[in-house]
């Protein structure tokens, strides 16, 4: 037996109790009233515990207001027979206005999981089948798991300016963290060097996109254990693949624990913008002078520090960063992560519409922003009959400096992600194209994606032609499209992506640089070209784009930046450029060609 102290920060709540039992025991015993330190705002209780696994909950006299959710029950704190432990009890029927104007909140009690619980059992084991926090004790110390890191000092990981990121929804990808490990050879063949996981913190239900996270410290149990999560990250690191996670720090789920303690202490009373509201929104502006604390900042930054330190993640994407509206706080947490991380940290933001202000070079908090304008401009250009309408916009997203970004490192380009249908699906749907014709257009888009300034992101399944449309519900990848020989078309698409990523790796210094010059434009036939080269000017690539719906025979591209022998990437055909600086080639309709200067 050894002492262990339970604690809960609830500075303005009057009473709190602990419910505790051995994990193998069916029922909780009588509530254990907790003591409150009025100087710190914490309730606490120290109990001697034997080594083992425990379930626990807190019960509190709430200061929150709700209409119907989460459910509350009339009760007296400390009565083990109260209605709140009955899963079939009737939700509190008072309307929000009635509750807010009531003389007291003390007749409303909630039972909830510790906001800092690092493991949660959604079913529990008591008769009510309520969620419980899970606590593993060894000699009076809380144990997360016993995983031993193997590659924590691994240095052969891609830098922040050479990333090819593969975005994954764990459940729809294959189901678990262990399943992701099984796909490492697939990742290596494809050519990606980082994965980005959609939110992995625990949510309610059996399937979610994770953007209404319920528990900020606990890992979703449907995906696996903390041990398995660490094992996945460690194994990927050993193979030179970085791991980023998606963090939802604008809002939370209505039933998350802090909403049930004192909603308006951590969250805005009303949404900042109702059309962009997905749940209670963290109030990063609220400062409690009495306890010298910013409540929302304290909790969220502690959750981010935990995930960074405990799981050795390499970077973080801030969901809905524009709605967060708090660069000061984001700068603080990014700096903390950079100090904790054992290797370079990469901070990304979803900031819609994208804008350079969010980036570090412009005084913002993040290394990069999801370049959503790249997606929209490229998609619209592919769908329009007249490229001249979109040409200037297209140039601006290919060279993001024209949009005000300081460097290509500031943007992450993509032609689809979890918020959009895969571009292959959009092209077939909008233009009513066959697989072959849609793939022809897709190759043009991929050519632009691979050769533009910025890092790259690809949405899972995009590489082999997954055709399921975007839905919030379950949408499992159809792996048979790439694993079954009869789907020859899908294999061709996968191979094309592999080859294009190989180009990106083999000419890394050239394509990750900020060197991009547009040198040719013919608005009549809708052709333009640009030049990519490394800082040492030893590696040169030109990209020629024919956006017109016509084939061009013996077409002359003027003002080629370097004379010499140019190798066409897709065919290995050689073309000589002499003193006239003219390259004469054939171009199919809506085709992009890449040429590499042979080194003398």
Coordinates of C-alpha atoms in Angstrom, one line a residue:
X1 CA 0.0 0.0 0.0
X2 CA 1.2 3.5 -0.8
X3 CA -0.5 6.9 -0.7
X4 CA -1.9 8.4 -3.9
X5 CA -3.5 11.9 -4.1
X6 CA -6.5 12.5 -6.3
X7 CA -7.1 16.2 -7.3
X8 CA -9.5 18.3 -9.2
X9 CA -9.2 22.0 -10.1
X10 CA -12.7 23.4 -9.6
X11 CA -12.1 26.8 -7.8
X12 CA -15.7 28.0 -7.5
X13 CA -17.5 24.8 -6.9
X14 CA -18.6 24.2 -3.3
X15 CA -18.5 20.4 -2.9
X16 CA -16.8 17.5 -4.7
X17 CA -16.6 13.7 -4.1
X18 CA -14.5 10.9 -5.4
X19 CA -15.9 7.6 -6.5
X20 CA -13.3 4.8 -6.5
X21 CA -13.2 1.1 -7.0
X22 CA -11.0 -1.7 -8.1
X23 CA -11.3 -2.3 -11.8
X24 CA -12.5 -5.8 -11.2
X25 CA -15.3 -4.7 -8.8
X26 CA -18.7 -4.2 -10.2
X27 CA -20.0 -1.4 -8.0
X28 CA -18.6 1.8 -6.5
X29 CA -18.6 2.1 -2.7
X30 CA -19.9 5.1 -0.9
X31 CA -18.7 8.5 -2.2
X32 CA -15.5 9.9 -0.6
X33 CA -15.8 13.6 0.1
X34 CA -12.8 15.6 -1.0
X35 CA -11.2 18.4 0.9
X36 CA -10.8 21.8 -0.7
X37 CA -7.8 24.1 -0.6
X38 CA -9.3 27.5 -1.0
X39 CA -6.0 29.1 -1.7
X40 CA -5.3 27.0 -4.8
X41 CA -8.9 26.1 -5.9
X42 CA -8.1 22.3 -5.9
X43 CA -10.2 19.5 -4.3
X44 CA -7.9 16.7 -3.2
X45 CA -8.0 13.4 -1.4
X46 CA -5.1 11.1 -0.4
X47 CA -5.8 7.4 -0.2
X48 CA -3.6 4.4 0.4
X49 CA -3.8 2.2 -2.6
X50 CA -2.4 -1.3 -3.4
X51 CA -0.7 -1.8 -6.7
X52 CA -3.3 -2.5 -9.4
X53 CA -5.9 -1.1 -11.7
X54 CA -8.7 1.2 -10.5
X55 CA -11.8 3.0 -11.9
X56 CA -12.7 6.4 -10.6
X57 CA -15.1 9.3 -11.2
X58 CA -15.7 12.7 -9.7
X59 CA -19.1 13.9 -8.5
X60 CA -19.6 17.7 -8.2
X61 CA -22.2 20.3 -7.4
X62 CA -22.1 22.0 -10.8
X63 CA -21.9 25.7 -11.6
X64 CA -22.8 25.0 -15.3
X65 CA -26.1 25.6 -17.1
X66 CA -27.5 23.2 -19.7
X67 CA -30.8 22.6 -21.4
X68 CA -31.0 18.9 -22.1
X69 CA -27.3 17.8 -22.5
X70 CA -25.5 16.5 -20.6
X71 CA -28.1 14.9 -18.4
X72 CA -28.3 15.9 -14.8
X73 CA -30.2 14.6 -11.9
X74 CA -31.6 16.1 -8.7
X75 CA -29.5 14.7 -5.9
X76 CA -27.8 15.2 -2.6
X77 CA -24.0 14.9 -2.7
X78 CA -22.8 11.8 -0.9
X79 CA -26.0 9.7 -1.3
X80 CA -24.9 6.5 -3.1
X81 CA -28.5 5.7 -4.2
X82 CA -29.1 9.0 -6.0
X83 CA -30.6 9.0 -9.5
X84 CA -27.4 10.3 -11.2
X85 CA -25.9 6.8 -11.2
X86 CA -28.9 5.5 -13.1
X87 CA -28.2 5.5 -16.9
X88 CA -32.0 5.7 -17.5
X89 CA -32.6 8.7 -15.4
X90 CA -34.5 11.6 -17.0
X91 CA -32.4 14.5 -18.2
X92 CA -32.7 17.8 -16.5
X93 CA -35.7 19.4 -18.2
X94 CA -35.2 23.0 -17.1
X95 CA -34.5 25.4 -19.9
X96 CA -31.3 27.3 -20.0
X97 CA -32.9 30.6 -19.1
X98 CA -34.7 29.1 -16.1
X99 CA -31.4 27.5 -14.8
X100 CA -29.4 30.7 -15.3
X101 CA -31.9 32.7 -13.3
X102 CA -32.3 30.2 -10.5
X103 CA -31.2 31.2 -7.0
X104 CA -28.9 28.3 -6.7
X105 CA -27.1 25.6 -8.7
X106 CA -26.6 23.3 -5.7
X107 CA -29.5 20.9 -6.6
X108 CA -27.7 19.8 -9.8
X109 CA -25.0 17.2 -9.6
X110 CA -22.9 15.6 -12.3
X111 CA -20.8 12.5 -12.2
X112 CA -18.0 12.7 -14.7
X113 CA -14.5 11.5 -15.6
X114 CA -11.4 13.3 -14.5
X115 CA -10.5 15.9 -17.2
X116 CA -6.9 14.8 -16.8
X117 CA -7.6 11.1 -17.2
X118 CA -5.1 9.5 -19.5
X119 CA -7.2 6.4 -20.0
X120 CA -11.0 6.2 -20.1
X121 CA -13.3 3.2 -20.3
X122 CA -16.4 4.4 -22.0
X123 CA -18.5 1.5 -20.8
X124 CA -17.3 1.3 -17.2
X125 CA -18.1 -1.8 -15.2
X126 CA -20.8 -0.6 -12.8
X127 CA -24.5 -1.1 -13.3
X128 CA -24.9 2.4 -14.9
X129 CA -22.3 1.6 -17.6
X130 CA -21.0 5.2 -17.2
X131 CA -17.6 6.3 -18.4
X132 CA -14.8 5.9 -15.8
X133 CA -11.2 7.1 -15.6
X134 CA -8.7 4.2 -15.5
X135 CA -5.8 4.5 -13.1
X136 CA -2.9 2.0 -13.0
X137 CA -0.9 2.3 -9.7
X138 CA 2.5 0.9 -8.9
X139 CA 4.0 1.8 -5.5
X140 CA 1.9 4.9 -5.2
X141 CA 2.7 6.2 -8.7
X142 CA 0.4 6.5 -11.7
X143 CA 1.7 4.4 -14.6
X144 CA 0.7 5.2 -18.2
X145 CA 2.3 2.0 -19.7
X146 CA 5.6 0.3 -19.7
X147 CA 6.7 1.0 -23.3
X148 CA 10.5 1.4 -23.8
X149 CA 11.4 3.7 -26.7
X150 CA 13.9 2.3 -29.2
X151 CA 14.4 5.2 -31.7
X152 CA 14.0 8.3 -29.5
X153 CA 17.4 9.6 -30.7
X154 CA 16.8 8.7 -34.3
X155 CA 18.1 11.5 -36.5
X156 CA 17.3 10.3 -40.0
X157 CA 14.0 12.0 -40.2
X158 CA 13.0 14.5 -42.9
X159 CA 13.4 18.2 -42.3
X160 CA 10.5 20.7 -42.0
X161 CA 11.0 21.8 -45.6
X162 CA 11.0 18.4 -47.3
X163 CA 7.8 16.8 -46.1
X164 CA 5.4 14.5 -48.1
X165 CA 2.6 14.0 -45.6
X166 CA 0.0 11.2 -45.7
X167 CA -3.2 12.1 -43.9
X168 CA -4.9 9.2 -42.1
X169 CA -8.2 8.7 -40.4
X170 CA -7.2 5.7 -38.2
X171 CA -10.6 3.9 -38.3
X172 CA -11.2 4.3 -42.0
X173 CA -7.6 3.5 -42.9
X174 CA -7.5 0.0 -41.4
X175 CA -8.8 0.4 -37.9
X176 CA -6.0 0.6 -35.3
X177 CA -2.5 1.8 -34.6
X178 CA -1.1 -1.7 -35.0
X179 CA -2.7 -1.8 -38.5
X180 CA -0.8 1.3 -39.5
X181 CA 2.5 -0.4 -38.6
X182 CA 1.6 -3.2 -41.0
X183 CA 1.5 -0.6 -43.8
X184 CA 5.1 0.8 -43.4
X185 CA 6.4 -1.0 -46.4
X186 CA 3.5 0.5 -48.4
X187 CA 4.4 4.0 -47.1
X188 CA 8.0 3.4 -48.1
X189 CA 7.0 2.3 -51.6
X190 CA 4.7 5.2 -52.1
X191 CA 7.4 7.7 -51.0
X192 CA 5.7 9.6 -48.2
X193 CA 8.0 10.6 -45.2
X194 CA 5.4 11.7 -42.7
X195 CA 1.9 10.8 -41.6
X196 CA -0.7 13.1 -40.1
X197 CA -3.3 11.5 -37.9
X198 CA -6.8 13.0 -37.6
X199 CA -7.6 13.5 -33.9
X200 CA -6.7 10.5 -31.8
X201 CA -7.9 11.8 -28.5
X202 CA -11.0 10.0 -27.1
X203 CA -14.4 10.8 -28.4
X204 CA -17.9 9.4 -27.7
X205 CA -19.4 6.6 -29.8
X206 CA -18.0 4.0 -32.2
X207 CA -16.9 6.2 -35.1
X208 CA -15.9 9.9 -35.3
X209 CA -13.8 12.3 -37.2
X210 CA -12.6 13.4 -33.8
X211 CA -13.4 17.1 -34.1
X212 CA -15.6 17.0 -31.0
X213 CA -13.0 15.5 -28.7
X214 CA -14.4 14.6 -25.3
X215 CA -11.2 13.8 -23.4
X216 CA -8.0 15.8 -24.2
X217 CA -5.5 13.5 -22.5
X218 CA -7.0 10.0 -23.2
X219 CA -6.2 8.2 -26.5
X220 CA -9.2 6.7 -28.3
X221 CA -9.4 3.1 -27.1
X222 CA -10.9 1.9 -30.4
X223 CA -7.6 2.7 -32.0
X224 CA -5.5 1.0 -29.4
X225 CA -3.7 1.5 -26.1
X226 CA -1.1 4.1 -25.2
X227 CA 1.5 1.4 -25.5
X228 CA 0.4 0.6 -29.1
X229 CA 0.3 4.3 -30.0
X230 CA 3.9 4.7 -28.8
X231 CA 4.9 1.5 -30.6
X232 CA 3.5 2.8 -33.8
X233 CA 5.2 6.2 -33.5
X234 CA 8.5 4.6 -32.6
X235 CA 8.4 2.1 -35.4
X236 CA 7.6 4.8 -37.9
X237 CA 10.5 6.9 -36.6
X238 CA 12.8 3.9 -37.1
X239 CA 11.8 3.9 -40.8
X240 CA 12.4 7.6 -41.2
X241 CA 8.7 8.6 -41.1
X242 CA 7.6 11.5 -38.9
X243 CA 4.3 11.5 -37.1
X244 CA 2.0 14.6 -36.7
X245 CA -1.3 14.7 -34.9
X246 CA -4.4 16.9 -35.4
X247 CA -5.3 19.0 -32.3
X248 CA -8.8 20.4 -31.8
X249 CA -8.3 23.4 -29.5
X250 CA -11.0 25.7 -30.7
X251 CA -13.9 23.7 -29.1
X252 CA -14.8 20.5 -27.3
X253 CA -17.8 18.2 -27.0
X254 CA -20.8 19.3 -24.9
X255 CA -20.3 16.3 -22.5
X256 CA -16.6 16.8 -21.9
X257 CA -15.8 17.0 -18.2
X258 CA -15.0 20.7 -17.8
X259 CA -18.3 21.7 -19.2
X260 CA -19.9 19.9 -16.3
X261 CA -17.9 21.5 -13.6
X262 CA -18.2 25.2 -14.5
X263 CA -18.9 25.8 -18.2
X264 CA -18.2 29.5 -18.3
X265 CA -15.0 29.3 -16.4
X266 CA -13.3 27.4 -19.3
X267 CA -15.6 28.2 -22.3
X268 CA -17.3 31.2 -23.9
X269 CA -20.9 31.5 -22.8
X270 CA -22.0 31.8 -26.4
X271 CA -20.3 30.9 -29.7
X272 CA -18.1 33.6 -31.2
X273 CA -19.8 32.9 -34.6
X274 CA -22.8 30.6 -34.6
X275 CA -22.3 29.5 -38.2
X276 CA -18.8 28.3 -37.2
X277 CA -19.7 26.7 -33.9
X278 CA -19.1 22.9 -33.3
X279 CA -19.4 22.8 -29.5
X280 CA -18.3 24.7 -26.4
X281 CA -15.5 27.1 -27.4
X282 CA -12.4 27.6 -25.2
X283 CA -12.2 31.1 -23.8
X284 CA -8.5 31.9 -24.0
X285 CA -9.2 35.5 -22.9
X286 CA -10.5 34.7 -19.5
X287 CA -8.0 35.4 -16.7
X288 CA -8.8 34.5 -13.0
X289 CA -7.0 37.1 -11.0
X290 CA -7.8 35.4 -7.7
X291 CA -5.9 32.2 -8.6
X292 CA -3.5 33.9 -11.1
X293 CA -4.5 31.5 -13.9
X294 CA -5.8 31.6 -17.5
X295 CA -8.1 28.5 -17.1
X296 CA -8.5 27.5 -20.7
X297 CA -4.9 28.2 -21.6
X298 CA -3.7 26.2 -18.6
X299 CA -5.7 23.1 -19.4
X300 CA -5.1 23.0 -23.2
X301 CA -1.4 23.8 -22.9
X302 CA -1.1 20.9 -20.4
X303 CA -2.9 18.6 -22.8
X304 CA -0.6 19.6 -25.6
X305 CA 2.5 19.2 -23.5
X306 CA 1.4 15.7 -22.4
X307 CA 0.8 14.5 -25.9
X308 CA 4.1 15.9 -27.1
X309 CA 6.2 14.6 -24.3
X310 CA 4.5 11.3 -23.6
X311 CA 4.2 10.2 -27.3
X312 CA 7.2 11.8 -28.9
X313 CA 5.0 13.4 -31.7
X314 CA 6.9 15.5 -34.3
X315 CA 4.3 18.1 -34.9
X316 CA 0.8 19.4 -34.5
X317 CA -1.9 20.8 -36.7
X318 CA -4.2 23.3 -35.1
X319 CA -7.7 22.7 -36.3
X320 CA -9.9 25.9 -36.9
X321 CA -7.0 28.2 -36.0
X322 CA -8.8 31.2 -37.3
X323 CA -11.7 30.5 -35.0
X324 CA -9.3 30.2 -32.0
X325 CA -8.3 33.8 -32.7
X326 CA -5.4 33.8 -30.2
X327 CA -1.9 34.0 -31.7
X328 CA -0.4 34.8 -28.3
X329 CA -1.6 31.5 -26.8
X330 CA -0.7 29.5 -29.9
X331 CA 2.8 31.0 -29.9
X332 CA 3.1 29.9 -26.2
X333 CA 2.2 26.3 -26.8
X334 CA 4.3 26.0 -30.0
X335 CA 7.3 27.3 -28.1
X336 CA 6.7 24.8 -25.3
X337 CA 6.4 21.9 -27.8
X338 CA 9.7 22.9 -29.5
X339 CA 11.4 22.8 -26.1
X340 CA 9.9 19.4 -25.2
X341 CA 10.4 17.7 -28.6
X342 CA 13.6 15.7 -29.0
X343 CA 13.8 16.7 -32.6
X344 CA 12.6 19.6 -34.8
X345 CA 8.9 20.3 -34.2
X346 CA 6.5 21.2 -37.0
X347 CA 3.5 23.4 -36.3
X348 CA 0.7 23.7 -38.8
X349 CA -2.6 25.5 -38.9
X350 CA -5.9 25.2 -40.6
X351 CA -6.6 28.9 -41.2
X352 CA -9.4 29.4 -43.6
X353 CA -9.2 31.3 -45.9
X354 CA -5.4 30.7 -45.7
X355 CA -3.3 33.8 -45.0
X356 CA 0.4 34.4 -44.4
X357 CA -0.4 36.1 -41.0
X358 CA -0.5 32.8 -39.2
X359 CA 3.1 31.9 -40.1
X360 CA 6.2 32.6 -38.0
X361 CA 7.8 34.7 -40.7
X362 CA 4.9 37.1 -40.5
X363 CA 4.8 37.2 -36.7
X364 CA 2.4 34.4 -36.4
X365 CA 2.7 31.2 -34.3
X366 CA 3.0 28.4 -36.9
X367 CA 5.6 27.1 -39.3
X368 CA 3.0 26.5 -42.0
X369 CA -0.6 26.8 -43.0
X370 CA -2.8 24.3 -44.9
X371 CA -2.7 26.0 -48.4
X372 CA -6.4 25.7 -49.1
X373 CA -6.3 28.3 -51.9
X374 CA -4.0 25.9 -53.7
X375 CA -6.8 23.3 -53.8
X376 CA -9.5 25.7 -54.9
X377 CA -7.6 27.5 -57.6
X378 CA -6.2 24.3 -59.1
X379 CA -9.6 22.6 -59.0
X380 CA -11.4 25.6 -60.6
X381 CA -8.7 25.8 -63.2
X382 CA -9.2 22.2 -64.2
X383 CA -13.0 22.6 -64.3
X384 CA -13.0 25.8 -66.4
X385 CA -12.9 26.1 -70.1
X386 CA -10.7 29.2 -70.1
X387 CA -7.5 29.0 -68.1
X388 CA -6.8 32.6 -68.7
X389 CA -9.5 33.4 -66.1
X390 CA -7.5 31.5 -63.5
X391 CA -3.9 31.9 -64.8
X392 CA -2.8 34.6 -62.4
X393 CA -4.4 32.9 -59.4
X394 CA -2.7 29.6 -60.6
X395 CA 0.7 31.3 -60.7
X396 CA 0.1 32.7 -57.2
X397 CA -0.5 29.3 -55.6
X398 CA 2.4 27.7 -57.5
X399 CA 4.7 30.4 -56.1
X400 CA 3.1 31.2 -52.8
X401 CA 5.3 34.3 -52.4
X402 CA 2.9 36.0 -54.8
X403 CA 0.3 35.6 -52.0
X404 CA 2.5 37.2 -49.4
X405 CA 4.2 34.1 -48.0
X406 CA 7.9 34.6 -47.3
X407 CA 9.0 31.0 -48.2
X408 CA 7.7 27.7 -49.5
X409 CA 8.1 26.3 -46.0
X410 CA 5.1 28.3 -45.0
X411 CA 2.5 26.3 -47.0
X412 CA 1.3 22.7 -47.3
X413 CA -0.1 22.0 -50.7
X414 CA -2.8 19.4 -51.5
X415 CA -5.3 18.4 -54.1
X416 CA -7.6 16.8 -51.5
X417 CA -7.8 16.3 -47.7
X418 CA -10.4 15.0 -45.2
X419 CA -12.5 18.2 -45.7
X420 CA -12.7 17.7 -49.5
X421 CA -13.6 15.0 -51.9
X422 CA -10.6 13.5 -53.6
X423 CA -9.9 15.5 -56.7
X424 CA -10.2 12.3 -58.9
X425 CA -13.8 12.0 -57.6
X426 CA -14.6 15.7 -58.2
X427 CA -13.3 15.5 -61.7
X428 CA -15.4 12.5 -62.6
X429 CA -18.5 13.9 -60.8
X430 CA -18.3 17.5 -62.1
X431 CA -17.2 16.8 -65.7
X432 CA -18.8 13.4 -66.0
X433 CA -15.6 11.8 -67.1
X434 CA -14.4 8.2 -67.5
X435 CA -11.7 6.9 -65.2
X436 CA -9.1 7.4 -68.0
X437 CA -10.0 11.0 -68.8
X438 CA -10.3 12.0 -65.2
X439 CA -6.8 10.4 -64.5
X440 CA -5.4 12.4 -67.5
X441 CA -6.5 15.6 -65.8
X442 CA -5.4 14.3 -62.4
X443 CA -1.9 13.8 -63.8
X444 CA -1.8 17.5 -64.7
X445 CA -2.8 18.4 -61.2
X446 CA -0.2 16.1 -59.6
X447 CA 2.5 17.6 -61.9
X448 CA 1.7 21.1 -60.5
X449 CA 1.4 19.8 -56.9
X450 CA 4.9 18.1 -57.0
X451 CA 6.7 21.0 -58.6
X452 CA 5.1 23.9 -56.7
X453 CA 6.8 25.7 -53.8
X454 CA 5.8 24.2 -50.4
X455 CA 5.4 20.9 -48.6
X456 CA 2.9 18.3 -49.9
X457 CA 0.0 16.5 -48.2
X458 CA -2.0 13.6 -49.7
X459 CA -5.3 12.3 -48.3
X460 CA -5.3 8.5 -47.7
X461 CA -6.6 6.5 -50.7
X462 CA -6.0 9.4 -53.1
X463 CA -2.9 7.6 -54.4
X464 CA -4.9 4.6 -55.7
X465 CA -8.1 6.2 -56.9
X466 CA -10.4 5.7 -53.9
X467 CA -13.8 6.9 -55.1
X468 CA -15.9 7.1 -51.9
X469 CA -17.2 10.6 -51.4
X470 CA -16.6 12.6 -48.3
X471 CA -19.0 11.8 -45.5
X472 CA -18.9 12.2 -41.7
X473 CA -19.8 8.6 -41.1
X474 CA -17.7 5.5 -41.7
X475 CA -15.9 5.3 -45.1
X476 CA -13.4 2.5 -45.0
X477 CA -10.7 2.5 -47.7
X478 CA -11.2 -0.1 -50.4
X479 CA -7.8 -1.7 -50.2
X480 CA -8.8 -4.3 -52.8
X481 CA -8.5 -1.6 -55.4
X482 CA -4.7 -1.7 -55.0
X483 CA -4.2 -5.2 -53.7
X484 CA -6.2 -7.1 -56.3
X485 CA -4.6 -7.6 -59.8
X486 CA -7.9 -7.1 -61.7
X487 CA -7.9 -3.4 -60.8
X488 CA -5.1 -2.5 -63.2
X489 CA -6.2 1.1 -63.5
X490 CA -5.8 1.7 -59.8
X491 CA -2.3 0.2 -59.9
X492 CA -1.4 2.5 -62.7
X493 CA -2.5 5.5 -60.6
X494 CA -0.5 4.3 -57.6
X495 CA 2.6 3.8 -59.7
X496 CA 2.2 7.4 -61.1
X497 CA 2.1 8.8 -57.6
X498 CA 5.2 6.7 -56.6
X499 CA 7.2 8.0 -59.6
X500 CA 6.2 11.6 -58.9
X501 CA 7.2 11.3 -55.2
X502 CA 10.5 9.8 -56.4
X503 CA 11.1 12.9 -58.5
X504 CA 10.5 15.0 -55.4
X505 CA 13.1 12.9 -53.4
X506 CA 15.7 12.7 -56.1
X507 CA 15.6 16.5 -56.7
X508 CA 14.9 17.4 -53.1
X509 CA 17.3 20.4 -53.0
X510 CA 15.8 21.8 -56.1
X511 CA 12.1 21.3 -55.3
X512 CA 12.3 22.4 -51.7
X513 CA 14.0 25.6 -52.5
X514 CA 12.4 29.0 -52.9
X515 CA 13.8 29.3 -56.4
X516 CA 10.9 29.5 -58.9
X517 CA 10.7 31.7 -62.0
X518 CA 7.9 31.8 -64.6
X519 CA 9.7 32.3 -67.9
X520 CA 7.1 31.6 -70.6
X521 CA 3.4 32.4 -71.2
X522 CA 1.2 32.0 -74.2
X523 CA -2.3 33.1 -73.3
X524 CA -3.7 32.4 -76.8
X525 CA -3.0 28.7 -76.6
X526 CA -3.0 28.6 -72.8
X527 CA 0.5 27.4 -72.2
X528 CA 2.9 28.5 -69.5
X529 CA 6.2 27.3 -68.0
X530 CA 8.4 27.7 -64.9
X531 CA 11.9 27.0 -63.8
X532 CA 12.9 25.3 -60.5
X533 CA 16.5 25.1 -59.3
X534 CA 18.6 24.6 -56.2
X535 CA 20.5 27.3 -54.3
X536 CA 23.8 26.1 -55.8
X537 CA 22.3 26.3 -59.3
X538 CA 23.5 22.7 -60.1
X539 CA 20.0 21.1 -60.4
X540 CA 17.5 22.5 -62.9
X541 CA 13.9 21.5 -63.7
X542 CA 11.5 23.2 -66.1
X543 CA 7.8 22.5 -66.0
X544 CA 5.7 23.1 -69.1
X545 CA 1.9 23.2 -68.8
X546 CA -0.6 23.0 -71.6
X547 CA -4.0 23.8 -70.2
X548 CA -5.7 24.0 -73.5
X549 CA -8.0 21.3 -74.8
X550 CA -6.0 20.8 -77.9
X551 CA -2.8 18.9 -78.8
X552 CA 0.2 21.0 -79.8
X553 CA 2.6 19.6 -82.4
X554 CA 6.2 20.9 -82.6
X555 CA 5.3 23.7 -80.2
X556 CA 8.2 26.1 -79.4
X557 CA 8.9 27.1 -75.8
X558 CA 11.0 30.2 -75.8
X559 CA 13.4 31.6 -73.3
X560 CA 14.5 28.3 -71.8
X561 CA 16.7 29.4 -68.9
X562 CA 19.6 27.1 -69.6
X563 CA 21.0 25.6 -72.9
X564 CA 22.1 22.0 -73.0
X565 CA 20.5 18.6 -73.0
X566 CA 17.1 18.3 -71.2
X567 CA 15.7 14.9 -70.2
X568 CA 11.9 14.5 -70.2
X569 CA 11.1 12.9 -66.8
X570 CA 8.3 10.6 -67.9
X571 CA 9.9 9.2 -71.1
X572 CA 13.6 9.8 -70.7
X573 CA 13.6 11.4 -74.2
X574 CA 16.4 13.9 -74.7
X575 CA 16.0 17.4 -76.1
X576 CA 18.7 19.8 -77.0
X577 CA 18.4 23.5 -76.3
X578 CA 20.9 25.6 -78.3
X579 CA 21.9 29.2 -78.2
X580 CA 18.4 30.3 -79.4
X581 CA 17.1 29.0 -76.0
X582 CA 14.1 27.3 -77.7
X583 CA 12.7 23.9 -76.8
X584 CA 10.5 22.3 -79.5
X585 CA 8.1 19.6 -78.2
X586 CA 4.7 18.0 -78.7
X587 CA 2.1 18.6 -76.0
X588 CA -1.1 16.7 -75.5
X589 CA -4.2 18.6 -74.4
X590 CA -4.2 19.5 -70.7
X591 CA -0.8 18.0 -70.1
X592 CA 2.1 18.9 -67.9
X593 CA 5.7 17.9 -68.8
X594 CA 8.8 17.9 -66.6
X595 CA 12.3 18.3 -68.0
X596 CA 15.6 17.9 -66.1
X597 CA 18.8 19.4 -67.3
X598 CA 21.5 16.8 -67.7
X599 CA 24.6 17.6 -65.8
X600 CA 27.7 18.0 -67.9

